[in-house]
Amino acid sequence: MSPIVKWSAFVAMAGFLFGFDTAVISGADKPIQALWGLSDLEHGLFIMSMALWGTVLGAIFGNWPTDRLGRRTTLFVIGVLYLVSAVGSALATDPFWFSFFRLIGGFGVGMSSVAAPAYISEIAPAERRGNLVALYQFNVVFGIFMAYVSNAILGSLLGDDAWRWMVGIEAVPALVYTLALLKVPESPRWLILNRNDTRAAAKVLDQIDPQRDNQAQIEEIQAADREDSKVQSRFFSRRYRLPITLAFLIAFFNQFTGINFVLYYAPRILESAQLGDNAALLSTAGIGLIMVLFTMIGMALIDRFGRRTLMYIGSVGYIISLSIISHAFFTDNLGGALIPLQLCLFVAAHGISQGTVIWVFISEIFPNRERARGQSLGSFTHWFFAAVITLVTPWVLSVFNGGPVFAFFAFMMVLQVVFVAFLMPETKGVALEKMQEKLSPRGEPRS
């Protein structure tokens, strides 16, 4: 295994913990609400969405350690946060402490969605960047799948008492990830731009590609930084208006696919489709497997067909599946395999499009010095709307059936098609330093 693949795989394990942490709560959902006698609003606020509010904070502040301390150090801190969160959540004796430790884990998730894609994009060659950064998203969905499998196994063995084991078992991969980071070097671009340590950067670049003229690459990185520094601009200025708009919109539409609504409440949705508790958990694990498989397909295609093509394919799948599910709820045609099959189509569409593209795309479109802040903006947008959706979902499900909810998400996917068609540029195969020219106010934003 080449060093670049090994380092990318180790760093992408942060995505596994991100996905596991996001989905594991679905198995603990109903037992915890019954145990502590929480109302729907209290349950949504303190149990189901608390980790997501942590991700919002992690996304907001994640750019500071990523820039100041370095990508690698930040990723190590993230591993410690995951470990503390898993153990603390499993041992919690009341909703307050459970929420506190879930908040810590969420903070790690938010920081990881800033630091991990930024790191991988900075060590990857342009022709492989999409595939390697997508390793992070693959690990996210693999973590989701493993959380569903773990929940199904523990739920069948231990019943309502299984929830502590469900949330606590995350400590094992968290420890493995944290130790693996000891083998990962710092990003060469960060070393050049933040420490002016060209010697250390050259050593890393030599390991990545011994055949390449790495001194020329260092000079290219420095030249691009000097060019960017000629225009002193605040982050929220006209100079970065296009990448900021793109990062906001792709993250906004990522959540308004309804993906977190489905992941967090899949067992409840499937139970409303007249499946029992255990069958719902098993069907949820199957849905997770479908997402893993189609994310792998997306990884294989992203550097071949490009980011925009995958977004078009996924949008069609979203619109079809969400519309059919909505119609099934409106007509009370909930029996049989219809809803599970359409949920499989939905997560397949997500895996091959938004799931694969979002973190790759955001990590590509900002200049080197602004990458962490741009990643932070996209991550904040993603997690803010995820938290809002998760917070209101228990109330929404108590007032409406799934019909209006899925119809709303289907309409949002029509708007996503408009975004891809008229605003989203193709970034396939473009070097990071060339991307600054492509997306600058003087450049042509479309390929």
CSV table of C-alpha atoms in Angstrom, one decimal:
chain,number,residue,atom,x,y,z
A,1,MET,CA,0.0,0.0,0.0
A,2,SER,CA,1.4,3.4,-1.0
A,3,PRO,CA,2.0,6.0,1.8
A,4,ILE,CA,-0.7,8.3,0.4
A,5,VAL,CA,-3.4,5.6,0.5
A,6,LYS,CA,-2.3,4.4,3.9
A,7,TRP,CA,-2.4,8.0,5.4
A,8,SER,CA,-5.7,8.7,3.7
A,9,ALA,CA,-7.2,5.5,5.0
A,10,PHE,CA,-6.0,6.2,8.6
A,11,VAL,CA,-7.4,9.8,8.5
A,12,ALA,CA,-10.6,8.6,6.8
A,13,MET,CA,-11.3,6.5,9.9
A,14,ALA,CA,-12.5,9.7,11.5
A,15,GLY,CA,-15.4,9.3,9.0
A,16,PHE,CA,-16.1,5.9,10.3
A,17,LEU,CA,-16.5,7.3,13.8
A,18,PHE,CA,-18.5,10.2,12.4
A,19,GLY,CA,-21.0,7.7,10.7
A,20,PHE,CA,-21.1,5.3,13.7
A,21,ASP,CA,-21.8,8.2,16.1
A,22,THR,CA,-24.5,9.6,13.9
A,23,ALA,CA,-26.4,6.4,13.4
A,24,VAL,CA,-25.9,4.5,16.7
A,25,ILE,CA,-28.4,6.7,18.5
A,26,SER,CA,-31.2,5.3,16.3
A,27,GLY,CA,-31.0,2.0,18.2
A,28,ALA,CA,-31.1,3.8,21.6
A,29,ASP,CA,-33.9,6.2,20.6
A,30,LYS,CA,-37.0,4.5,22.0
A,31,PRO,CA,-35.5,2.7,25.0
A,32,ILE,CA,-33.9,6.0,26.4
A,33,GLN,CA,-37.2,7.9,25.9
A,34,ALA,CA,-39.1,5.2,27.8
A,35,LEU,CA,-36.3,4.9,30.5
A,36,TRP,CA,-36.2,8.6,31.4
A,37,GLY,CA,-39.9,9.4,30.6
A,38,LEU,CA,-39.1,12.3,28.2
A,39,SER,CA,-41.6,14.2,26.2
A,40,ASP,CA,-41.1,14.3,22.4
A,41,LEU,CA,-39.6,17.8,22.6
A,42,GLU,CA,-37.3,16.9,25.4
A,43,HIS,CA,-36.3,13.7,23.7
A,44,GLY,CA,-35.5,15.5,20.4
A,45,LEU,CA,-33.6,18.3,22.2
A,46,PHE,CA,-31.6,16.4,24.8
A,47,ILE,CA,-31.1,12.9,23.3
A,48,MET,CA,-31.5,12.8,19.6
A,49,SER,CA,-30.1,16.2,18.5
A,50,MET,CA,-27.6,17.1,21.2
A,51,ALA,CA,-24.7,15.4,19.3
A,52,LEU,CA,-25.7,17.4,16.3
A,53,TRP,CA,-25.6,20.7,18.2
A,54,GLY,CA,-22.1,19.6,19.2
A,55,THR,CA,-21.2,19.1,15.5
A,56,VAL,CA,-22.4,22.7,14.9
A,57,LEU,CA,-20.0,24.0,17.5
A,58,GLY,CA,-17.2,21.7,16.2
A,59,ALA,CA,-17.8,22.9,12.7
A,60,ILE,CA,-17.7,26.6,13.7
A,61,PHE,CA,-14.6,26.3,15.8
A,62,GLY,CA,-12.9,23.4,13.9
A,63,ASN,CA,-11.0,25.7,11.6
A,64,TRP,CA,-9.0,27.3,14.4
A,65,PRO,CA,-7.1,24.2,15.6
A,66,THR,CA,-6.9,22.9,12.0
A,67,ASP,CA,-5.1,26.1,11.0
A,68,ARG,CA,-3.2,26.9,14.2
A,69,LEU,CA,-2.3,23.4,15.6
A,70,GLY,CA,-2.2,21.6,12.3
A,71,ARG,CA,-4.3,19.0,10.5
A,72,ARG,CA,-2.7,16.0,12.2
A,73,THR,CA,-2.8,17.3,15.8
A,74,THR,CA,-6.5,18.3,15.4
A,75,LEU,CA,-7.3,14.8,14.1
A,76,PHE,CA,-5.6,13.3,17.1
A,77,VAL,CA,-7.7,15.5,19.5
A,78,ILE,CA,-10.8,14.4,17.6
A,79,GLY,CA,-10.0,10.7,18.4
A,80,VAL,CA,-9.7,11.5,22.1
A,81,LEU,CA,-13.1,13.3,22.0
A,82,TYR,CA,-14.8,10.3,20.4
A,83,LEU,CA,-13.3,8.0,23.1
A,84,VAL,CA,-14.4,10.1,26.0
A,85,SER,CA,-17.9,10.5,24.5
A,86,ALA,CA,-18.4,6.8,23.9
A,87,VAL,CA,-17.4,5.8,27.5
A,88,GLY,CA,-19.3,8.7,29.1
A,89,SER,CA,-22.5,8.2,27.2
A,90,ALA,CA,-22.5,4.5,28.1
A,91,LEU,CA,-22.1,5.2,31.8
A,92,ALA,CA,-24.6,8.2,31.9
A,93,THR,CA,-27.1,8.0,34.8
A,94,ASP,CA,-29.5,10.7,33.6
A,95,PRO,CA,-30.4,12.8,30.5
A,96,PHE,CA,-28.1,15.6,31.5
A,97,TRP,CA,-24.9,13.6,31.5
A,98,PHE,CA,-25.9,11.6,28.5
A,99,SER,CA,-26.5,14.8,26.6
A,100,PHE,CA,-23.2,16.3,27.8
A,101,PHE,CA,-21.1,13.3,26.5
A,102,ARG,CA,-23.1,13.2,23.3
A,103,LEU,CA,-22.3,16.9,22.9
A,104,ILE,CA,-18.6,16.1,23.2
A,105,GLY,CA,-18.8,13.4,20.6
A,106,GLY,CA,-20.7,15.7,18.3
A,107,PHE,CA,-17.9,18.3,18.7
A,108,GLY,CA,-15.5,15.7,17.5
A,109,VAL,CA,-17.7,14.9,14.5
A,110,GLY,CA,-17.9,18.6,13.5
A,111,MET,CA,-14.2,19.1,13.8
A,112,SER,CA,-13.5,15.9,11.8
A,113,SER,CA,-15.6,17.1,8.9
A,114,VAL,CA,-13.3,20.2,8.8
A,115,ALA,CA,-9.9,18.6,9.3
A,116,ALA,CA,-10.1,15.2,7.6
A,117,PRO,CA,-11.2,16.2,4.1
A,118,ALA,CA,-8.8,19.2,4.2
A,119,TYR,CA,-5.9,16.9,5.1
A,120,ILE,CA,-6.6,14.3,2.5
A,121,SER,CA,-7.2,16.9,-0.3
A,122,GLU,CA,-3.8,18.5,0.5
A,123,ILE,CA,-1.8,15.3,0.2
A,124,ALA,CA,-3.7,13.8,-2.8
A,125,PRO,CA,-2.6,14.4,-6.4
A,126,ALA,CA,-5.3,16.1,-8.5
A,127,GLU,CA,-6.0,13.0,-10.6
A,128,ARG,CA,-6.8,10.9,-7.5
A,129,ARG,CA,-8.1,13.6,-5.1
A,130,GLY,CA,-11.8,12.8,-5.6
A,131,ASN,CA,-11.3,9.1,-5.0
A,132,LEU,CA,-9.1,9.6,-1.9
A,133,VAL,CA,-11.2,12.3,-0.2
A,134,ALA,CA,-14.2,10.1,-0.9
A,135,LEU,CA,-12.6,7.5,1.4
A,136,TYR,CA,-13.7,9.8,4.2
A,137,GLN,CA,-17.4,9.6,3.0
A,138,PHE,CA,-17.1,5.8,2.4
A,139,ASN,CA,-16.0,5.5,6.0
A,140,VAL,CA,-18.9,7.6,7.1
A,141,VAL,CA,-21.4,5.3,5.5
A,142,PHE,CA,-19.5,2.2,6.6
A,143,GLY,CA,-19.7,3.5,10.1
A,144,ILE,CA,-23.4,4.0,9.7
A,145,PHE,CA,-23.8,0.5,8.4
A,146,MET,CA,-21.8,-1.0,11.3
A,147,ALA,CA,-23.8,1.0,13.8
A,148,TYR,CA,-27.0,-0.4,12.4
A,149,VAL,CA,-25.5,-4.0,12.4
A,150,SER,CA,-24.2,-3.5,16.0
A,151,ASN,CA,-27.6,-2.1,17.1
A,152,ALA,CA,-29.5,-5.1,15.5
A,153,ILE,CA,-27.2,-7.7,17.1
A,154,LEU,CA,-27.1,-6.0,20.6
A,155,GLY,CA,-30.9,-5.3,20.4
A,156,SER,CA,-31.7,-8.9,19.7
A,157,LEU,CA,-29.4,-10.2,22.5
A,158,LEU,CA,-30.0,-7.7,25.2
A,159,GLY,CA,-33.4,-6.0,24.5
A,160,ASP,CA,-34.1,-2.6,26.0
A,161,ASP,CA,-30.9,-2.7,28.2
A,162,ALA,CA,-28.7,-2.9,25.0
A,163,TRP,CA,-28.6,0.9,24.5
A,164,ARG,CA,-25.6,1.4,26.8
A,165,TRP,CA,-23.6,-1.2,24.9
A,166,MET,CA,-24.8,0.3,21.6
A,167,VAL,CA,-23.3,3.8,22.4
A,168,GLY,CA,-20.3,2.5,24.4
A,169,ILE,CA,-18.8,0.1,21.8
A,170,GLU,CA,-17.7,3.1,19.8
A,171,ALA,CA,-14.8,3.4,22.2
A,172,VAL,CA,-13.0,0.5,20.4
A,173,PRO,CA,-12.7,2.0,16.9
A,174,ALA,CA,-12.0,5.4,18.5
A,175,LEU,CA,-8.9,4.0,20.3
A,176,VAL,CA,-7.8,2.2,17.1
A,177,TYR,CA,-8.1,5.5,15.1
A,178,THR,CA,-6.3,7.6,17.7
A,179,LEU,CA,-3.3,5.2,17.7
A,180,ALA,CA,-3.2,4.9,13.9
A,181,LEU,CA,-2.7,8.7,13.7
A,182,LEU,CA,0.7,8.3,15.2
A,183,LYS,CA,1.8,6.9,11.8
A,184,VAL,CA,0.5,9.9,9.9
A,185,PRO,CA,2.7,13.0,9.0
A,186,GLU,CA,1.5,16.6,8.9
A,187,SER,CA,0.1,18.0,5.7
A,188,PRO,CA,2.9,19.4,3.5
A,189,ARG,CA,0.8,22.4,2.4
A,190,TRP,CA,0.2,23.3,6.0
A,191,LEU,CA,3.9,22.9,6.8
A,192,ILE,CA,4.8,25.3,3.9
A,193,LEU,CA,2.1,27.9,4.5
A,194,ASN,CA,1.8,27.9,8.3
A,195,ARG,CA,5.3,26.9,9.5
A,196,ASN,CA,7.4,27.8,6.5
A,197,ASP,CA,9.0,24.4,7.0
A,198,THR,CA,9.9,23.5,3.4
A,199,ARG,CA,12.4,20.8,4.5
A,200,ALA,CA,9.7,18.8,6.5
A,201,ALA,CA,7.2,19.4,3.6
A,202,ALA,CA,9.7,18.1,1.1
A,203,LYS,CA,10.2,14.9,3.1
A,204,VAL,CA,6.4,14.2,3.1
A,205,LEU,CA,6.2,15.0,-0.6
A,206,ASP,CA,9.1,12.7,-1.4
A,207,GLN,CA,7.2,9.9,0.4
A,208,ILE,CA,4.0,10.7,-1.6
A,209,ASP,CA,5.7,10.7,-5.0
A,210,PRO,CA,9.5,10.1,-5.1
A,211,GLN,CA,9.5,10.5,-8.9
A,212,ARG,CA,8.1,14.0,-8.9
A,213,ASP,CA,10.0,17.3,-8.8
A,214,ASN,CA,8.8,18.2,-5.4
A,215,GLN,CA,10.9,21.4,-5.2
A,216,ALA,CA,8.9,22.7,-8.1
A,217,GLN,CA,5.6,21.7,-6.4
A,218,ILE,CA,6.7,23.6,-3.2
A,219,GLU,CA,7.5,26.7,-5.3
A,220,GLU,CA,4.1,26.4,-7.0
A,221,ILE,CA,2.3,26.3,-3.6
A,222,GLN,CA,4.3,29.3,-2.5
A,223,ALA,CA,3.6,31.2,-5.7
A,224,ALA,CA,-0.1,30.6,-5.5
A,225,ASP,CA,-0.1,31.8,-1.9
A,226,ARG,CA,1.8,34.9,-2.8
A,227,GLU,CA,-0.7,35.6,-5.6
A,228,ASP,CA,-3.6,35.1,-3.2
A,229,SER,CA,-1.9,37.4,-0.6
A,230,LYS,CA,-1.6,40.3,-3.0
A,231,VAL,CA,-5.3,40.9,-2.5
A,232,GLN,CA,-6.0,41.3,1.2
A,233,SER,CA,-9.6,40.1,1.5
A,234,ARG,CA,-11.7,39.1,4.4
A,235,PHE,CA,-13.2,35.6,4.2
A,236,PHE,CA,-16.7,37.0,3.6
A,237,SER,CA,-15.8,39.2,0.7
A,238,ARG,CA,-16.4,39.4,-3.0
A,239,ARG,CA,-13.2,37.5,-3.6
A,240,TYR,CA,-14.5,34.4,-2.1
A,241,ARG,CA,-18.2,34.9,-2.8
A,242,LEU,CA,-18.5,32.0,-5.4
A,243,PRO,CA,-16.8,29.3,-3.3
A,244,ILE,CA,-18.7,30.4,-0.2
A,245,THR,CA,-22.0,30.2,-2.1
A,246,LEU,CA,-21.1,26.8,-3.5
A,247,ALA,CA,-20.1,25.4,-0.1
A,248,PHE,CA,-23.2,26.7,1.5
A,249,LEU,CA,-25.6,25.4,-1.1
A,250,ILE,CA,-24.1,21.9,-1.5
A,251,ALA,CA,-24.2,21.5,2.3
A,252,PHE,CA,-27.7,22.9,2.5
A,253,PHE,CA,-29.0,20.5,-0.2
A,254,ASN,CA,-27.2,17.6,1.4
A,255,GLN,CA,-29.4,17.9,4.5
A,256,PHE,CA,-32.5,18.7,2.6
A,257,THR,CA,-32.3,15.4,0.8
A,258,GLY,CA,-33.7,14.2,4.1
A,259,ILE,CA,-30.8,11.9,4.8
A,260,ASN,CA,-30.4,12.6,8.5
A,261,PHE,CA,-34.2,12.4,8.9
A,262,VAL,CA,-34.0,8.9,7.4
A,263,LEU,CA,-30.8,7.8,9.3
A,264,TYR,CA,-32.0,8.9,12.7
A,265,TYR,CA,-35.5,7.8,12.4
A,266,ALA,CA,-35.4,4.8,10.0
A,267,PRO,CA,-36.6,2.3,12.6
A,268,ARG,CA,-39.6,4.5,13.4
A,269,ILE,CA,-40.3,5.1,9.7
A,270,LEU,CA,-40.2,1.3,9.0
A,271,GLU,CA,-42.3,0.5,12.0
A,272,SER,CA,-44.9,3.0,10.6
A,273,ALA,CA,-44.7,0.8,7.5
A,274,GLN,CA,-46.0,-2.0,9.7
A,275,LEU,CA,-42.7,-3.7,10.4
A,276,GLY,CA,-42.0,-4.9,14.0
A,277,ASP,CA,-39.2,-3.5,16.2
A,278,ASN,CA,-36.6,-6.2,15.3
A,279,ALA,CA,-37.6,-6.3,11.6
A,280,ALA,CA,-37.2,-2.5,11.5
A,281,LEU,CA,-33.7,-2.7,13.0
A,282,LEU,CA,-32.7,-5.5,10.5
A,283,SER,CA,-34.2,-3.5,7.5
A,284,THR,CA,-32.2,-0.5,8.7
A,285,ALA,CA,-29.0,-2.5,8.6
A,286,GLY,CA,-29.9,-3.5,5.0
A,287,ILE,CA,-30.4,0.1,4.1
A,288,GLY,CA,-26.9,0.9,5.6
A,289,LEU,CA,-25.4,-1.9,3.4
A,290,ILE,CA,-26.9,-0.4,0.3
A,291,MET,CA,-25.4,3.0,1.1
A,292,VAL,CA,-22.0,1.4,1.6
A,293,LEU,CA,-22.1,-0.4,-1.8
A,294,PHE,CA,-23.3,2.7,-3.7
A,295,THR,CA,-20.7,5.0,-2.0
A,296,MET,CA,-18.1,2.5,-3.3
A,297,ILE,CA,-19.6,2.9,-6.8
A,298,GLY,CA,-19.5,6.7,-6.3
A,299,MET,CA,-15.8,6.5,-5.3
A,300,ALA,CA,-15.0,4.6,-8.4
A,301,LEU,CA,-16.8,7.0,-10.7
A,302,ILE,CA,-16.1,10.5,-9.2
A,303,ASP,CA,-12.7,11.0,-10.9
A,304,ARG,CA,-14.0,9.4,-14.1
A,305,PHE,CA,-17.3,11.1,-14.7
A,306,GLY,CA,-16.9,14.1,-12.4
A,307,ARG,CA,-18.8,15.6,-9.5
A,308,ARG,CA,-21.7,17.2,-11.5
A,309,THR,CA,-22.7,14.0,-13.3
A,310,LEU,CA,-22.9,12.1,-10.0
A,311,MET,CA,-25.1,14.9,-8.6
A,312,TYR,CA,-27.5,14.6,-11.5
A,313,ILE,CA,-27.8,10.8,-11.2
A,314,GLY,CA,-28.4,11.1,-7.5
A,315,SER,CA,-31.0,13.9,-7.9
A,316,VAL,CA,-33.1,11.7,-10.1
A,317,GLY,CA,-33.0,8.8,-7.6
A,318,TYR,CA,-33.9,11.2,-4.8
A,319,ILE,CA,-36.9,12.6,-6.6
A,320,ILE,CA,-38.3,9.2,-7.6
A,321,SER,CA,-37.9,7.5,-4.2
A,322,LEU,CA,-39.1,10.4,-2.1
A,323,SER,CA,-42.1,11.0,-4.3
A,324,ILE,CA,-43.1,7.3,-4.2
A,325,ILE,CA,-42.7,7.1,-0.4
A,326,SER,CA,-44.7,10.3,0.0
A,327,HIS,CA,-47.5,9.0,-2.1
A,328,ALA,CA,-47.5,5.7,-0.1
A,329,PHE,CA,-48.1,7.6,3.1
A,330,PHE,CA,-50.8,9.9,1.6
A,331,THR,CA,-52.7,6.9,0.3
A,332,ASP,CA,-52.0,4.7,3.4
A,333,ASN,CA,-50.4,2.1,1.2
A,334,LEU,CA,-47.8,1.2,3.8
A,335,GLY,CA,-47.8,-2.6,3.7
A,336,GLY,CA,-45.4,-4.9,2.0
A,337,ALA,CA,-41.9,-4.1,0.6
A,338,LEU,CA,-42.7,-0.7,-1.0
A,339,ILE,CA,-41.3,1.6,1.6
A,340,PRO,CA,-38.2,-0.5,2.4
A,341,LEU,CA,-37.4,-0.8,-1.3
A,342,GLN,CA,-37.8,3.0,-1.9
A,343,LEU,CA,-35.6,3.7,1.1
A,344,CYS,CA,-33.0,1.5,-0.4
A,345,LEU,CA,-33.2,3.5,-3.7
A,346,PHE,CA,-33.0,6.7,-1.7
A,347,VAL,CA,-29.8,5.8,0.2
A,348,ALA,CA,-28.4,4.4,-3.1
A,349,ALA,CA,-29.0,7.8,-4.7
A,350,HIS,CA,-27.4,9.5,-1.7
A,351,GLY,CA,-24.3,7.2,-1.7
A,352,ILE,CA,-23.5,7.7,-5.3
A,353,SER,CA,-24.1,11.5,-5.3
A,354,GLN,CA,-24.3,13.8,-2.3
A,355,GLY,CA,-22.7,11.3,0.0
A,356,THR,CA,-19.6,10.9,-2.2
A,357,VAL,CA,-19.4,14.5,-3.5
A,358,ILE,CA,-20.0,16.9,-0.6
A,359,TRP,CA,-16.7,16.7,1.3
A,360,VAL,CA,-14.6,16.2,-1.9
A,361,PHE,CA,-16.2,19.3,-3.5
A,362,ILE,CA,-15.9,21.6,-0.4
A,363,SER,CA,-12.3,20.6,0.2
A,364,GLU,CA,-11.4,21.6,-3.4
A,365,ILE,CA,-13.0,25.0,-4.0
A,366,PHE,CA,-11.1,27.2,-1.5
A,367,PRO,CA,-7.5,28.6,-1.6
A,368,ASN,CA,-5.0,26.8,0.5
A,369,ARG,CA,-5.0,29.5,3.3
A,370,GLU,CA,-8.8,29.6,3.4
A,371,ARG,CA,-9.4,25.9,3.1
A,372,ALA,CA,-10.0,25.2,6.8
A,373,ARG,CA,-12.4,28.2,7.1
A,374,GLY,CA,-14.2,27.1,3.9
A,375,GLN,CA,-14.4,23.6,5.2
A,376,SER,CA,-15.7,25.0,8.5
A,377,LEU,CA,-18.4,27.0,6.7
A,378,GLY,CA,-19.6,24.0,4.7
A,379,SER,CA,-19.5,21.7,7.8
A,380,PHE,CA,-21.4,24.3,9.9
A,381,THR,CA,-24.1,24.6,7.3
A,382,HIS,CA,-24.4,20.9,7.0
A,383,TRP,CA,-24.6,20.3,10.7
A,384,PHE,CA,-26.8,23.3,11.6
A,385,PHE,CA,-29.5,22.1,9.3
A,386,ALA,CA,-29.0,18.5,10.4
A,387,ALA,CA,-29.5,19.6,14.0
A,388,VAL,CA,-32.6,21.7,13.2
A,389,ILE,CA,-34.2,18.8,11.2
A,390,THR,CA,-33.5,16.3,13.9
A,391,LEU,CA,-34.7,18.6,16.7
A,392,VAL,CA,-38.1,19.1,15.1
A,393,THR,CA,-38.6,15.6,13.7
A,394,PRO,CA,-40.2,14.0,16.8
A,395,TRP,CA,-42.8,16.8,16.9
A,396,VAL,CA,-43.3,16.6,13.1
A,397,LEU,CA,-43.9,12.8,13.2
A,398,SER,CA,-46.4,13.2,16.1
A,399,VAL,CA,-48.4,15.7,14.0
A,400,PHE,CA,-48.1,14.5,10.4
A,401,ASN,CA,-47.6,11.2,8.8
A,402,GLY,CA,-44.7,10.8,6.4
A,403,GLY,CA,-46.5,12.1,3.3
A,404,PRO,CA,-45.9,15.9,3.7
A,405,VAL,CA,-42.4,15.4,5.0
A,406,PHE,CA,-41.2,13.2,2.1
A,407,ALA,CA,-43.0,15.5,-0.4
A,408,PHE,CA,-41.1,18.5,1.0
A,409,PHE,CA,-37.7,16.7,0.6
A,410,ALA,CA,-38.6,15.6,-3.0
A,411,PHE,CA,-39.3,19.3,-3.9
A,412,MET,CA,-36.0,20.3,-2.4
A,413,MET,CA,-34.3,17.8,-4.7
A,414,VAL,CA,-35.9,19.5,-7.7
A,415,LEU,CA,-34.2,22.7,-6.5
A,416,GLN,CA,-30.9,20.8,-6.2
A,417,VAL,CA,-31.1,20.0,-9.9
A,418,VAL,CA,-31.3,23.7,-10.7
A,419,PHE,CA,-28.3,24.4,-8.5
A,420,VAL,CA,-26.2,21.7,-10.3
A,421,ALA,CA,-27.3,22.9,-13.7
A,422,PHE,CA,-26.7,26.6,-13.3
A,423,LEU,CA,-24.1,27.2,-10.6
A,424,MET,CA,-22.0,24.1,-9.7
A,425,PRO,CA,-18.6,23.9,-11.5
A,426,GLU,CA,-16.8,20.7,-12.4
A,427,THR,CA,-13.6,20.3,-10.3
A,428,LYS,CA,-12.5,16.9,-11.6
A,429,GLY,CA,-8.7,16.8,-12.2
A,430,VAL,CA,-8.0,20.4,-11.4
A,431,ALA,CA,-5.0,21.1,-9.2
A,432,LEU,CA,-5.8,22.9,-6.0
A,433,GLU,CA,-3.6,25.9,-6.9
A,434,LYS,CA,-5.3,26.1,-10.3
A,435,MET,CA,-8.7,26.0,-8.6
A,436,GLN,CA,-8.0,29.5,-7.2
A,437,GLU,CA,-7.9,30.9,-10.7
A,438,LYS,CA,-10.9,28.9,-11.9
A,439,LEU,CA,-13.2,30.2,-9.1
A,440,SER,CA,-11.8,33.7,-8.6
A,441,PRO,CA,-13.9,36.8,-9.6
A,442,ARG,CA,-11.7,37.2,-12.7
A,443,GLY,CA,-12.0,33.5,-13.7
A,444,GLU,CA,-14.6,31.5,-15.5
A,445,PRO,CA,-16.6,29.6,-12.8
A,446,ARG,CA,-17.8,26.9,-15.2
A,447,SER,CA,-15.7,24.3,-17.1
